[in-house]
XYZ file of C-alpha atoms in Angstrom:
255
model
C 0.000 0.000 0.000
C 2.843 2.359 0.811
C 4.602 1.635 -2.496
C 1.376 2.127 -4.440
C 0.682 5.447 -2.698
C 4.145 6.716 -3.689
C 3.495 5.728 -7.292
C 0.176 7.594 -7.194
C 1.929 10.718 -5.906
C 4.530 10.480 -8.681
C 1.763 10.269 -11.275
C -0.038 13.289 -9.688
C -3.054 11.213 -8.651
C -3.150 12.978 -5.291
C -6.769 12.245 -4.346
C -6.183 8.514 -4.798
C -2.883 8.763 -2.925
C -4.588 10.582 -0.056
C -7.248 7.864 0.294
C -4.641 5.106 0.359
C -2.426 6.975 2.818
C -5.392 7.467 5.133
C -5.979 3.692 5.092
C -2.307 3.065 5.898
C -2.419 5.508 8.803
C -5.683 4.046 10.095
C -4.251 0.499 10.030
C -1.167 1.613 11.944
C -3.243 3.523 14.485
C -5.181 0.305 15.183
C -2.167 -2.020 15.246
C 0.533 0.133 16.870
C -1.172 3.232 18.242
C 0.163 6.761 17.924
C 3.229 6.191 20.113
C 5.023 4.546 17.210
C 7.584 5.872 14.735
C 5.897 3.858 11.976
C 2.636 5.680 12.663
C 4.313 9.095 12.654
C 6.052 8.237 9.363
C 2.684 7.408 7.785
C 1.154 10.587 9.206
C 4.045 12.659 7.868
C 3.594 11.198 4.380
C -0.136 11.946 4.457
C 0.590 15.451 5.704
C 2.774 16.232 2.687
C 0.046 15.010 0.322
C -2.520 17.138 2.141
C -0.264 20.177 1.715
C -0.064 19.520 -2.006
C -3.842 19.484 -2.348
C -4.267 22.593 -0.187
C -5.573 21.070 3.056
C -3.167 23.028 5.249
C -5.165 22.825 8.487
C -5.262 19.025 8.720
C -1.692 18.793 7.450
C -0.502 21.044 10.275
C -2.485 19.096 12.873
C -0.832 15.833 11.763
C 2.647 17.364 11.815
C 2.139 18.840 15.290
C 1.083 15.414 16.545
C 4.081 13.763 14.875
C 6.368 16.323 16.504
C 5.032 15.580 19.978
C 5.427 11.811 19.527
C 8.928 11.969 18.054
C 10.155 14.266 20.795
C 8.806 11.752 23.305
C 10.205 8.592 21.650
C 13.491 9.968 20.280
C 14.762 13.243 21.738
C 14.440 16.983 21.283
C 17.633 17.024 19.195
C 17.044 14.103 16.826
C 17.222 14.689 13.067
C 13.720 13.251 12.613
C 12.416 15.949 14.957
C 14.308 18.535 12.901
C 12.674 17.103 9.781
C 9.181 17.730 11.157
C 10.185 21.312 12.035
C 11.202 21.906 8.402
C 7.884 20.482 7.178
C 6.063 22.858 9.530
C 8.154 25.788 8.273
C 7.285 24.934 4.657
C 3.609 24.655 5.572
C 3.801 28.093 7.210
C 5.273 29.442 3.969
C 2.218 28.126 2.135
C 0.030 29.980 4.635
C 1.910 33.188 3.786
C 1.152 32.706 0.097
C -2.499 32.153 0.955
C -2.656 35.205 3.225
C -1.145 37.538 0.604
C -4.338 37.100 -1.413
C -6.459 38.193 1.558
C -4.512 40.504 3.849
C -0.782 41.176 3.906
C -0.900 41.930 7.630
C -1.727 38.293 8.356
C 1.569 37.167 6.827
C 3.995 38.712 9.315
C 3.192 36.373 12.259
C 3.623 33.390 9.931
C 7.038 34.711 8.869
C 8.150 34.932 12.477
C 6.902 31.415 13.231
C 8.502 29.904 10.120
C 11.823 31.579 10.895
C 11.830 30.125 14.417
C 10.964 26.655 13.143
C 13.711 26.634 10.534
C 16.264 28.076 12.974
C 15.487 25.297 15.457
C 15.890 22.721 12.702
C 19.277 24.131 11.678
C 20.432 24.197 15.302
C 19.555 20.511 15.730
C 21.207 19.360 12.506
C 24.349 21.415 13.056
C 24.610 19.886 16.509
C 24.520 16.413 14.956
C 27.119 17.268 12.314
C 29.399 18.951 14.848
C 28.784 16.891 18.024
C 30.413 17.421 21.368
C 32.578 14.633 22.747
C 29.760 13.660 25.116
C 27.251 13.315 22.252
C 29.708 11.224 20.227
C 29.761 8.655 23.030
C 25.976 8.266 22.826
C 26.266 6.864 19.296
C 27.628 3.416 20.005
C 28.540 2.432 16.442
C 30.007 3.823 13.240
C 26.800 2.831 11.427
C 24.680 4.858 13.859
C 26.939 7.872 13.436
C 26.775 7.654 9.633
C 22.983 7.265 9.670
C 22.637 10.308 11.921
C 25.007 12.275 9.704
C 23.173 11.481 6.465
C 19.778 12.182 8.028
C 21.005 15.481 9.456
C 22.446 16.622 6.114
C 19.172 15.857 4.297
C 17.219 17.960 6.793
C 19.840 20.732 6.848
C 19.665 21.058 3.053
C 15.870 21.309 3.261
C 16.166 23.939 6.001
C 18.693 26.046 4.064
C 16.365 26.064 1.064
C 13.502 27.244 3.298
C 15.701 30.078 4.633
C 16.052 31.389 1.085
C 12.348 31.001 0.357
C 11.471 32.798 3.607
C 13.593 35.814 2.809
C 12.148 35.950 -0.720
C 8.639 35.857 0.775
C 9.564 38.494 3.351
C 10.662 40.886 0.623
C 7.663 40.090 -1.587
C 5.205 41.191 1.076
C 7.475 44.097 2.061
C 7.740 42.890 5.623
C 10.254 44.617 7.902
C 13.684 43.186 8.674
C 14.478 41.823 5.205
C 18.152 40.929 5.275
C 20.014 39.506 2.276
C 22.642 38.182 4.698
C 20.303 35.339 5.696
C 20.274 34.172 2.077
C 24.029 34.684 1.823
C 24.632 32.613 4.967
C 22.381 29.820 3.685
C 24.166 29.707 0.319
C 27.560 29.854 2.007
C 26.635 26.920 4.282
C 25.318 24.907 1.354
C 28.612 25.459 -0.496
C 30.611 24.485 2.572
C 28.862 21.101 2.765
C 30.542 20.233 -0.534
C 33.882 21.833 0.277
C 34.318 20.339 3.754
C 36.017 16.902 3.668
C 33.778 15.279 6.323
C 30.572 16.004 4.369
C 31.714 16.187 0.747
C 31.521 12.458 0.073
C 27.923 12.314 1.340
C 26.570 15.307 -0.613
C 28.405 14.405 -3.829
C 27.265 10.779 -3.866
C 24.486 9.563 -1.571
C 22.684 12.921 -1.435
C 23.605 14.410 -4.811
C 20.006 15.200 -5.855
C 19.121 16.675 -2.449
C 22.243 18.811 -2.580
C 21.728 20.087 -6.120
C 18.086 20.953 -5.367
C 19.130 23.139 -2.436
C 22.004 24.746 -4.343
C 19.863 25.495 -7.417
C 17.043 26.941 -5.288
C 19.331 29.308 -3.382
C 21.242 30.466 -6.475
C 17.983 31.188 -8.332
C 16.707 33.286 -5.421
C 19.948 35.281 -5.494
C 20.078 35.675 -9.285
C 16.457 36.851 -9.563
C 16.843 39.616 -6.970
C 19.286 42.457 -7.799
C 19.278 43.645 -4.189
C 20.754 40.284 -3.186
C 22.921 39.494 -6.213
C 24.607 42.922 -6.083
C 25.504 42.520 -2.404
C 29.204 42.271 -1.485
C 30.750 38.798 -1.992
C 27.566 37.400 -3.547
C 29.011 37.140 -7.063
C 31.879 35.121 -5.635
C 29.420 32.710 -4.017
C 27.477 32.356 -7.260
C 30.720 31.571 -9.075
C 31.590 28.940 -6.492
C 28.121 27.432 -6.844
C 28.552 27.125 -10.608
C 31.949 25.504 -10.096
C 30.440 22.888 -7.767
C 27.592 22.114 -10.173
C 30.157 21.610 -12.927
C 32.298 19.351 -10.742
C 29.299 17.248 -9.731
C 28.369 16.880 -13.377
C 31.887 15.763 -14.245
C 31.936 13.287 -11.334
C 28.610 11.857 -12.517
C 29.867 11.478 -16.103
C 32.904 9.501 -14.994
C 30.730 6.761 -13.421
């Protein structure tokens, strides 16, 4: 059922996918209850589909419930918790788009909330990628450390992309406190994930598509806004981004 629902999403049959995902979630609620990571995974999948069809209220309710359960079962600083925070930030962005059509004043509180959510997600993932000695001891195997690292990078890339989208939305609605430096910092961090030896192998191989999606999104936001692209050092970052895209293409062609 899960495989079929993913195929339905790929083919844009979202109503059919939603119905199947609801059945999956219902079955898991009956068999495992809500205090289960399998149940939260099913709820998260349904939530994304609901976002895509515009049912933001129920999507948010599911994500909030997932967040509570994962914090209870895992920990406050687990990458799967950070992943839910990014989903909530993206959902809040969709609310901003919806509010623009009605009343610009409604958008500002959503901007503040989304910024806090994405900042919390970045804090969690950066803590995983740069752990203290005490936190390293908690991961009792190399496999566990690598799994945490890959999961954290996926979520961090999603969060960096949301940072760029947030600042673009902030400027579009002419909200106060627009700062191109947030976009610059996000692009700079994305570039560093490729340039730093301890993450380069992951982003250039296992997470190539995730990485390129984030990099392309941030560079497009910069290129389409003269106020950002003309900022000091930004042209250098765009040049470095193009160099990385070229290198990744060359690496892919040699396989």
